[in-house]
XYZ file of C-alpha atoms in Angstrom:
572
model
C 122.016 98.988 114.532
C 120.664 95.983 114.055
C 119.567 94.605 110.807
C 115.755 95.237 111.509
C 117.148 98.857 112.925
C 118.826 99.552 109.185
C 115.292 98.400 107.658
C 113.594 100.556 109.240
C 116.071 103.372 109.195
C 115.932 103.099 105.281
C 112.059 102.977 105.109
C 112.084 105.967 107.261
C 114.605 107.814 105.415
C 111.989 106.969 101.478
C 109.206 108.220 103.509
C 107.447 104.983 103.707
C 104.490 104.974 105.827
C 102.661 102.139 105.058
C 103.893 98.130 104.382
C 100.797 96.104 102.982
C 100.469 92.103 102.860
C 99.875 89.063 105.009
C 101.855 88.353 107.941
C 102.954 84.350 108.612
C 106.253 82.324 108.113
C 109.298 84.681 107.789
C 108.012 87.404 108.232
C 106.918 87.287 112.086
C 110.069 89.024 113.228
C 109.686 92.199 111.000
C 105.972 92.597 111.478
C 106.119 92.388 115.727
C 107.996 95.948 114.913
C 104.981 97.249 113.474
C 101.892 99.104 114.391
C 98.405 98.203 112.235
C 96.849 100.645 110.078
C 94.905 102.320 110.988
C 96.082 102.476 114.380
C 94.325 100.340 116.997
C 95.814 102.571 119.634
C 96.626 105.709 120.276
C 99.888 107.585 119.701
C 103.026 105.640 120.560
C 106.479 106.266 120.858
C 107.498 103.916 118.364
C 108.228 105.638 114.481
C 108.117 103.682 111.842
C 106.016 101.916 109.043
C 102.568 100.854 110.133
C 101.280 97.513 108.732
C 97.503 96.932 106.597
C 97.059 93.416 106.303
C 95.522 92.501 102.430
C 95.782 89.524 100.049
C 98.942 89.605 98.356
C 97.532 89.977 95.099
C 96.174 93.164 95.939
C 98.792 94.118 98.311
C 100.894 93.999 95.277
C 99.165 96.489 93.673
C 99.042 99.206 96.715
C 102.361 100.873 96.360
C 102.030 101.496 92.783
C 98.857 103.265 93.482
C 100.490 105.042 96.419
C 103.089 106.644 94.093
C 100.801 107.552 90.991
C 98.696 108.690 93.649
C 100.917 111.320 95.723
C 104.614 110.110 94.714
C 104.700 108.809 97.908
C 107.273 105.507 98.477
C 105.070 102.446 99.270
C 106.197 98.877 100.589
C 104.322 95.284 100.266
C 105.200 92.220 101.699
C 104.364 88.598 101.254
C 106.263 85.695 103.132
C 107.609 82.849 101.481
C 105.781 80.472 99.145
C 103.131 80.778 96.504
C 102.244 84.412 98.387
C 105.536 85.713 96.791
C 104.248 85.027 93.134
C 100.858 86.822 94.172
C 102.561 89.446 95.244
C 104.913 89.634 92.457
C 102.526 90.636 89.657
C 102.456 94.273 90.781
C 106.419 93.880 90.733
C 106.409 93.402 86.824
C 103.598 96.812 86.532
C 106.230 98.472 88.295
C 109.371 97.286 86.334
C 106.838 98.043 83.025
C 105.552 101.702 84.347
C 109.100 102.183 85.445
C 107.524 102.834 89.064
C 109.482 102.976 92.200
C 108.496 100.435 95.327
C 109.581 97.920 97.176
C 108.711 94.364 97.204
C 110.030 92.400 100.699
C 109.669 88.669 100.866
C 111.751 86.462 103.074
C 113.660 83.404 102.593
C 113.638 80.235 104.399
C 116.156 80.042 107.027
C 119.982 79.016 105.942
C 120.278 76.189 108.660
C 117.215 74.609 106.774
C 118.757 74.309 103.288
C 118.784 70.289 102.375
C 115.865 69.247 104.941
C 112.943 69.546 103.134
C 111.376 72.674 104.952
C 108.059 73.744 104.328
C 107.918 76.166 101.432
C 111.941 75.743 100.407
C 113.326 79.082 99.047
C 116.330 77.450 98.401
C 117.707 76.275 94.663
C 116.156 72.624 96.622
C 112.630 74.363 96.409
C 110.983 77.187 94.661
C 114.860 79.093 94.032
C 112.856 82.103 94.503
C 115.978 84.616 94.528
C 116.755 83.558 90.721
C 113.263 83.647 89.805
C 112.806 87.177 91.130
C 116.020 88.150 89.547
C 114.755 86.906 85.620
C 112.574 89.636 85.828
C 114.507 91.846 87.973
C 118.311 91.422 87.317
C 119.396 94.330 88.909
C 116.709 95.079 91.345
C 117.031 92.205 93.804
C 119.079 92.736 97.344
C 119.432 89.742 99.333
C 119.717 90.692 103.261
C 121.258 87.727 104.259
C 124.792 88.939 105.750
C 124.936 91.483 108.750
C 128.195 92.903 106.934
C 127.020 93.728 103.370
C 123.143 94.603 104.864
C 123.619 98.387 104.928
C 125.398 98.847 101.668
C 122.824 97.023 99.902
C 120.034 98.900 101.189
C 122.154 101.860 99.982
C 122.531 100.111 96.528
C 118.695 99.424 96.520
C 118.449 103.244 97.631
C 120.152 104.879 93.932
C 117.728 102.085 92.102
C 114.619 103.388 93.736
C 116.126 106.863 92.722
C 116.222 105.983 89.148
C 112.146 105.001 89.231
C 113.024 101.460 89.506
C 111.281 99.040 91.807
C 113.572 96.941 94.092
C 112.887 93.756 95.866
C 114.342 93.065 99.221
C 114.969 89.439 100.157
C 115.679 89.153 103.599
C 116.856 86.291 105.870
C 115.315 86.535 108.935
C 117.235 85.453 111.725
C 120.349 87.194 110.154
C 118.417 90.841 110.399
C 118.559 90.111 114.632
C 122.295 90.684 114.261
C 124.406 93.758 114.692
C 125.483 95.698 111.835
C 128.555 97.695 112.924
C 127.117 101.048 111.492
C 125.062 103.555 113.305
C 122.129 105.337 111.840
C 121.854 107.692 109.652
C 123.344 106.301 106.389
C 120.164 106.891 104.605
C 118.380 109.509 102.904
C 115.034 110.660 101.052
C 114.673 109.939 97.386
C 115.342 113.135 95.392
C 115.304 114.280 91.358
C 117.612 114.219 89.063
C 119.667 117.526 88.853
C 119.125 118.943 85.764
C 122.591 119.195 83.649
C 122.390 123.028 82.381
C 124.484 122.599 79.438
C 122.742 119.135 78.048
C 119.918 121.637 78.148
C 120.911 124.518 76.267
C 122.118 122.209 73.403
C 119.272 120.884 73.913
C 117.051 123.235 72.850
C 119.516 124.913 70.166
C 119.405 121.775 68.406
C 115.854 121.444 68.733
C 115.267 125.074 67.439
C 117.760 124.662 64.461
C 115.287 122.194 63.340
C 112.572 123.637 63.744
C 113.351 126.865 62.211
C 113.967 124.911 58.858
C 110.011 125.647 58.591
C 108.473 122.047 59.785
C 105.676 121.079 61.865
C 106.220 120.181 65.186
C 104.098 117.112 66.509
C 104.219 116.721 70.104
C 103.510 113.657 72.119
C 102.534 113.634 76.119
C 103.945 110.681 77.809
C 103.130 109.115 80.994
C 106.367 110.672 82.804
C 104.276 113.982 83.156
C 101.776 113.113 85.298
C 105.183 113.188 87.635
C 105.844 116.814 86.446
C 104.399 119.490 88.706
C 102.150 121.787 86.620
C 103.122 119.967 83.590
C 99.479 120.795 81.731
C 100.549 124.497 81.732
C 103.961 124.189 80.460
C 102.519 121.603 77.086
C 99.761 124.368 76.947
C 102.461 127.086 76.798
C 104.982 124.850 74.103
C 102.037 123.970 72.218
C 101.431 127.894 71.687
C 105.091 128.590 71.026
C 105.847 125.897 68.655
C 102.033 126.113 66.776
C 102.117 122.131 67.388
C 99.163 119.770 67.988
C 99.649 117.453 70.596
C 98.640 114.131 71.535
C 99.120 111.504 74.493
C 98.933 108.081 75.593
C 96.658 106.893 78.088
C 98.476 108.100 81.254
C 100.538 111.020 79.514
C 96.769 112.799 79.554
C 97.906 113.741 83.187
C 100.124 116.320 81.652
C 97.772 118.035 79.513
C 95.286 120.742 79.500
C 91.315 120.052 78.799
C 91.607 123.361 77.281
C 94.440 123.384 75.478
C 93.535 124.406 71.593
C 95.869 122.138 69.896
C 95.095 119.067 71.742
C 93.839 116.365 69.360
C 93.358 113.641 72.315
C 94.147 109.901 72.953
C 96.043 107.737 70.232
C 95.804 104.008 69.665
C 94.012 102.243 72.245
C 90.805 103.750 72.673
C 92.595 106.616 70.825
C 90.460 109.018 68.906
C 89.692 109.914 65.506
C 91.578 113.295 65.230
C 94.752 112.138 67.395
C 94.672 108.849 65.030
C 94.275 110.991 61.720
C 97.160 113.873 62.632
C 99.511 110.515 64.085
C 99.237 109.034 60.437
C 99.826 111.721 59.003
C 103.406 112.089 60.501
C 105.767 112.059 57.345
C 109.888 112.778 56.873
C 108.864 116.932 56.667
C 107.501 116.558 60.282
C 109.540 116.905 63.704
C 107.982 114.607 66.529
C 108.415 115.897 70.146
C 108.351 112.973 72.928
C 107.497 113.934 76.411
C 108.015 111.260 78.540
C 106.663 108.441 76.406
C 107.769 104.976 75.940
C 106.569 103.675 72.136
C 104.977 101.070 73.535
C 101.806 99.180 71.751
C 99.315 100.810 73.544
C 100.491 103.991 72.386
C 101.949 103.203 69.077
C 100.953 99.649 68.336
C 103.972 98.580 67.502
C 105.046 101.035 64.427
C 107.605 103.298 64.595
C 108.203 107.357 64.868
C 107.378 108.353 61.222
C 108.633 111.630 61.996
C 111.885 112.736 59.756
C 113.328 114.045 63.169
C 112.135 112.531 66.751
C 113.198 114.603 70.041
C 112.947 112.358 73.035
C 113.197 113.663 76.625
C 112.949 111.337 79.334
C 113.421 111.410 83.518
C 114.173 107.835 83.097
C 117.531 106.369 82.621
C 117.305 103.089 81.041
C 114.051 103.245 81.281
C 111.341 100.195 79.559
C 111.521 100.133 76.110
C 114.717 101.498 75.726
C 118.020 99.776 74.420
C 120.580 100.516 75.298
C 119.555 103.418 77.385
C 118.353 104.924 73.851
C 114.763 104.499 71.938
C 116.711 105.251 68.815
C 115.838 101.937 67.683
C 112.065 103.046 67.614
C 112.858 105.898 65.405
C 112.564 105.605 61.261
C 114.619 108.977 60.523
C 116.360 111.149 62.722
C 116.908 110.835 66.365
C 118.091 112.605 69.365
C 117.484 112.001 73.196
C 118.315 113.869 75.720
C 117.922 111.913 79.781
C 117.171 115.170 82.357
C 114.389 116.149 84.694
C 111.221 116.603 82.382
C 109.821 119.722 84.498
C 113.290 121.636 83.636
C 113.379 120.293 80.178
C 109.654 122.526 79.701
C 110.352 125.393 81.820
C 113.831 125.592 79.916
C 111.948 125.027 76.582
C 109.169 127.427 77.116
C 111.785 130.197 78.558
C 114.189 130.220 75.490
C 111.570 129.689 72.614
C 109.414 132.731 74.109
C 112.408 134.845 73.895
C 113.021 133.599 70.525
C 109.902 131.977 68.972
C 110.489 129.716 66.155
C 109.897 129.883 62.922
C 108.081 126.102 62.876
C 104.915 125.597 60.355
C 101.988 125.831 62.578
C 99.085 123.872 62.879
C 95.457 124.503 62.876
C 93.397 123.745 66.255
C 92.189 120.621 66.958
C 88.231 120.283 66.594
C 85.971 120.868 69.348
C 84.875 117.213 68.984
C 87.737 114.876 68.534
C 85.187 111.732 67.026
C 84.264 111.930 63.828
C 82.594 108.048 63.677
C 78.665 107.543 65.416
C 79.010 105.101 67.605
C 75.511 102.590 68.402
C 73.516 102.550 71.360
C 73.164 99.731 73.749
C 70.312 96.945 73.238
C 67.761 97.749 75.533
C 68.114 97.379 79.030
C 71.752 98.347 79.401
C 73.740 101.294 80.361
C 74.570 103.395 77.645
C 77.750 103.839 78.336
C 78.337 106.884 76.178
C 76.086 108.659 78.631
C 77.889 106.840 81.290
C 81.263 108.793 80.733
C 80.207 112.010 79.701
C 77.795 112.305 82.750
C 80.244 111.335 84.848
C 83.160 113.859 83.625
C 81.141 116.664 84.526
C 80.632 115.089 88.136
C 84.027 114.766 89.019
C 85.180 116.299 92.456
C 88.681 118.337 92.961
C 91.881 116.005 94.205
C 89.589 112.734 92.091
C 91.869 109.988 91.287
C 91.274 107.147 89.291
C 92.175 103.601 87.891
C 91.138 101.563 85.036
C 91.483 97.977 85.623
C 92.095 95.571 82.360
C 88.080 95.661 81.294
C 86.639 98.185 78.495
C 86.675 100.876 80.628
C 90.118 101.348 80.417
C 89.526 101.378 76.418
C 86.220 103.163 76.116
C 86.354 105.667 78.912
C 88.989 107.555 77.367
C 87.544 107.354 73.921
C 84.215 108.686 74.983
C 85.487 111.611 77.422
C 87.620 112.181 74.903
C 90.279 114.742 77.053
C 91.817 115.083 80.143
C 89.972 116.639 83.566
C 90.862 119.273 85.477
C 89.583 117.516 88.646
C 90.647 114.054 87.855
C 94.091 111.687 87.302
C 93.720 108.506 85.579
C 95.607 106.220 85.438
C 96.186 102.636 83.976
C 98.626 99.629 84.311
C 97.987 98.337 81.006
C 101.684 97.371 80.219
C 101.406 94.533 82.267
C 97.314 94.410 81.997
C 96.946 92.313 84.936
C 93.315 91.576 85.865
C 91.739 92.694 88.990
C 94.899 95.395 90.356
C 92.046 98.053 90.852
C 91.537 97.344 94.488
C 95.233 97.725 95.283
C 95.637 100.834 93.313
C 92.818 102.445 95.239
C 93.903 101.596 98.493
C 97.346 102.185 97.914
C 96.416 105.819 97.059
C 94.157 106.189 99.865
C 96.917 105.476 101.940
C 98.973 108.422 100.397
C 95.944 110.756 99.916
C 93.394 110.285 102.933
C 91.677 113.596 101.827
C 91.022 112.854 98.184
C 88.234 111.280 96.345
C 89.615 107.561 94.735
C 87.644 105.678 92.236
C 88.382 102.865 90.312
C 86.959 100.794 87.048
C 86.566 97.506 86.917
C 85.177 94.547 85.091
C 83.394 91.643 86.434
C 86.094 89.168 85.232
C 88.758 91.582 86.652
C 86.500 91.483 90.097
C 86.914 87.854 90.741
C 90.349 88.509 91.319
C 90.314 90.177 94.375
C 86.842 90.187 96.075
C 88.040 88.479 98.793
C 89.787 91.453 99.627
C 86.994 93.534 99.962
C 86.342 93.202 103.396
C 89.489 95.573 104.210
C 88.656 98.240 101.909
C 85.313 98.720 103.278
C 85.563 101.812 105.376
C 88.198 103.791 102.978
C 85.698 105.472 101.052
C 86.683 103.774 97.827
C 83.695 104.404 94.905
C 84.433 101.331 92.775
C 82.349 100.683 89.450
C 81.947 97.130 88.309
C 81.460 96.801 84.844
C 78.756 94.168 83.887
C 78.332 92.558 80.861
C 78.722 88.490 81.952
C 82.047 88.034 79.434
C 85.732 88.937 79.104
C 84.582 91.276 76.842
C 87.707 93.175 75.473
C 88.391 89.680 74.148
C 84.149 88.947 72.899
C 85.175 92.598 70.540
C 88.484 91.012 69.738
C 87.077 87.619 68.223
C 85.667 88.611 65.252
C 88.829 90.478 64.229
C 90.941 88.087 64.821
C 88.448 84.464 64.030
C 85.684 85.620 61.963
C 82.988 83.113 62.038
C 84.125 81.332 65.142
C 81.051 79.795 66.516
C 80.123 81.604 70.163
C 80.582 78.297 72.187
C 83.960 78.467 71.137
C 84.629 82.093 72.267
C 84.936 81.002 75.874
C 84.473 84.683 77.349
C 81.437 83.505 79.023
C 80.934 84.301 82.860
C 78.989 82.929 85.597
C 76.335 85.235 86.626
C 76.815 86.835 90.195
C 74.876 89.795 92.331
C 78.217 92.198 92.586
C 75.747 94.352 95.081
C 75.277 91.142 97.616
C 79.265 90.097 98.216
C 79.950 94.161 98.252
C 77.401 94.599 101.043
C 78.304 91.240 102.720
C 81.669 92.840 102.790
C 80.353 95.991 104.379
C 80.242 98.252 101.405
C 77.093 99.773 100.478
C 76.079 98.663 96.919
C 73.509 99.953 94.168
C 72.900 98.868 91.144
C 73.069 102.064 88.369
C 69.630 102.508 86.458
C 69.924 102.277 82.608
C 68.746 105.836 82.183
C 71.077 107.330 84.670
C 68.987 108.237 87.381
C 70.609 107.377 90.007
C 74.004 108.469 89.114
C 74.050 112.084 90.727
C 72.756 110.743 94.496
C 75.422 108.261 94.097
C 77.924 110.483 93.532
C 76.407 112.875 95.763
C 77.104 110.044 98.660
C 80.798 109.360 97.360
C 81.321 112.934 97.682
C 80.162 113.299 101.223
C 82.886 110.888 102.623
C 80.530 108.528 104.466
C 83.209 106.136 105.813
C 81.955 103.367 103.537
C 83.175 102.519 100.132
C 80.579 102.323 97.257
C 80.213 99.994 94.702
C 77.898 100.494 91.718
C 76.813 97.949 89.403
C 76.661 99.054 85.924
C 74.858 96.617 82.935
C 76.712 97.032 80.136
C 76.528 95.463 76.010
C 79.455 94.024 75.108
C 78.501 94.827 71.615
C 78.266 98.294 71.853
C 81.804 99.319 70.451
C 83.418 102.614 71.360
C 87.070 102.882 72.072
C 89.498 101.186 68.818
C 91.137 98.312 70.152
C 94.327 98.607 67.043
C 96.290 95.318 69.284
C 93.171 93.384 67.481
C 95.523 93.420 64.488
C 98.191 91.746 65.755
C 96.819 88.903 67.556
């Protein structure tokens, strides 16, 4: 094979489908081996990766959505320069979400090195290799050498295993060369096997502690939304155990609406009940971790009160962890144990039915998880209290979502309070960066062309990538723009953290624009949402019906109507 052959070979062999990003520079020789998407033509002979051309901001974003989306592998490219550093802030969501995909960027050629060529790679220029490898130490593969090519694909292979996101940096003339290896060498990304006797002590351990009489505490990381029926199997330990539960923004994904001991979100835009039963954790209480990582979103900074704290995690070394441990978040007591989550419940639920424990069980959680009123709107705005819980009963089967870094992904959570049957959301708030909406959506349009994608943003988020727009436009995105003419996570912050500040000093201010006019100009259709709502079911209605257009809505919204708690406030 030649070097392009093993490439392609690999990409095959991950199941990607789909590289996203700009063509130009060094990256001419790998893209004449692709086809667009979607296809221009019909069938061809030719397997492979097809190409969709999108800003490198966004592109950035697309395999991340791709794999929260389907757990489908996704690629993005950028070629050398400033694109690379575009395309590079979905590589630290995925390092921070602990989300496998790969990043490709090329380097300027070696026989350049020394004579000033335009964007240097080289440690002359931008020294991009050691800049990608500060944030990624072990995660970056340079394709330079026609001998050590395959076996560092291979390498980058057991890294994308381990949810880790690799970046390949590839010298292009060297990938025309021969390799000296045939095909074949590799082969689809598969779980963890479960280690059967890490389990069973395991779970003894677990259940000696429990049956001292304590109350088991459960919280629902983000890891579960990977975990095939995973809402069932908390359901069913919940029931077991008599333990509330509660999750982070993304562990909602493996939780039940109906499950009776669910108390809801906790910390950022967390609710009252999860907040009060979190607090109350004390050295009496066991805390069970499901595929969390304490980070401040979840537990704003503090750590596991519990007396005991049972972690189980996919993840080896995952973020957050030291030392492959999160011991270090832990006040008391602490045991972890690294092994597929889904065989972790089913093993769990199996062995405490046949011998339920003798724990201290809880009471339900109450049918409404808010206990504070929260203020309407000023006139002429949507009320975005109505906004949520209107639009949680319209949600259609196989809906998935995104909140980009704007209230919504604060508020929406608060107000709707618990997960939907119909619906995965999902944010990237580790890394918050601004405006990765689009590229989440497309991304998991790519890996789900029959489901319904909708994403959340904010009008400071959208100046980040309407330029993008334009290719979106017939994917049947449904994208709400939140409009309130600030950066207003950071207007509610201000008075927390600079009472008194006078307002021209805020700086959250936006230029006014019609969101509506570029969307259409872009070939979306557009509305604007009426403040009473009545518009919102024909919109939906549309989105439903698949028209072969994407939708944006404009929705007016007060920045000071509060909702969600924002406990980072504290910190600043």
């Amino acid at each position: 094979m030649t070097g392009y052959e093993a490439l392609f070979d690999a990409f095959n062999a991950w199941g990607i489908t789909t590289c996203t990003g700009v063509t130009g520079g060094g990256l001419l020789h790998l893209l004449r081996h692709m086809e667009p998407y979607p296809r221009e033509v019909e069938s061809s002979p030719k397997e492979g990766p097809r190409f969709f051309t999108l800003g490198e901001y966004a592109a950035g974003f697309v395999p991340l959505g791709s794999y929260l989306a389907t757990g489908a592998l996704g690629c993005c490219v950028a070629t050398t320069g400033a694109a690379t550093k575009l395309l590079s802030c979905g590589l630290s969501d995925a390092k921070l979400h602990d989300i496998p995909a790969v990043f490709l960027v090329p380097l300027a050629s070696a026989t350049s090195h020394g004579l000033c060529p335009l964007q240097d790679t080289s440690v002359h220029g931008n020294n991009i290799v050691d800049q990608l490898k500060a944030e990624l130490p072990d995660g970056v593969f340079l394709l330079d050498e026609p001998s050590t090519l395959v076996s560092r694909l291979q390498q980058a292979q057991q890294r994308l295993q381990h949810s880790k996101p690799v970046v390949l940096v590839i010298e292009p003339m060297a990938l025309n060369q021969r390799t000296g290896v045939d095909p074949g060498l590799f082969s689809a990304l598969r779980p963890m096997e479960p280690d059967t006797a890490r389990m069973r002590d395991f779970v003894e351990t677990f259940r000696d502690a429990v049956d001292e009489g304590r109350r088991v505490v459960i919280l629902a990381g983000e890891e579960l939304a990977r975990v095939p029926r995973a809402g069932r199997l908390t359901t069913q330990l919940c029931e077991l155990l008599g333990a509330p539960i509660v999750w982070s923004i993304n562990g909602a994904n493996g939780v039940e609406r109906h499950n009776p001991m669910g108390h809801g979100y906790i910390s950022f835009g967390g609710n009252d009940a999860a907040m009060a039963l979190w607090s109350s954790l004390g050295e009496d209480d066991i805390l069970l971790v499901l595929g969390a990582c304490p980070d401040e979103y979840t537990v704003n900074l503090q750590p596991y009160n519990a007396g005991q704290t049972f972690v189980i995690t996919s993840i080896e070394d995952g973020y957050g962890q030291s030392n492959g441990s999160f011991a270090h978040r832990a006040r008391h007591a602490f045991h972890q144990w690294v092994t597929p989550l889904d065989s972790a419940l089913h093993a769990l639920v199996e062995q405490l039915a046949v011998r339920p424990p003798r724990s201290r069980r809880a009471r339900p959680a109450p049918s409404d998880l808010n206990e504070r009123p929260r203020a309407p709107p000023r006139p002429g705005h949507v009320d975005m209290r109505r906004f949520f819980t209107r639009l949680d009963g319209l949600w259609a089967p196989g809906t998935i979502g995104f909140d980009d870094v704007c209230l919504s992904y604060k508020d929406r959570q608060y107000i709707t309070q618990r997960p939907h049957s119909n619906a995965r959301f999902f944010s990237l708030y580790r890394g918050s960066a601004m405006g990765n909406v689009l590229g989440l959506c497309i991304g998991a349009r790519q890996a789900s062309p029959e489901g319904h994608v909708v994403g959340f943003t904010g009008d400071g988020c959208f100046r980040l990538f309407a330029g993008c727009l334009s290719e979106a436009s017939t994917l049947d995105l449904l994208l709400f723009v939140l409009d309130n003419g600030q950066y207003g996570i950071v207007e509610q912050v201000l008075p927390v953290t600079h009472p008194g500040l006078e307002p021209n000093r805020h700086h959250t201010a936006l230029t006014r624009m019609n969101f509506g006019d570029v969307a259409r100009a872009c070939g979306w259709m557009a509305f604007d949402l009426k403040p009473d709502l009545a518009n919102l079911d024909a919109i939906m209605g549309l989105h439903r019906a698949r028209p072969g257009q994407s939708i944006l809505v404009t929705v007016s919204v007060d920045t000071d109507q509060l909702l969600g708690p924002n406990p980072r406030a504290a910190n600043l």
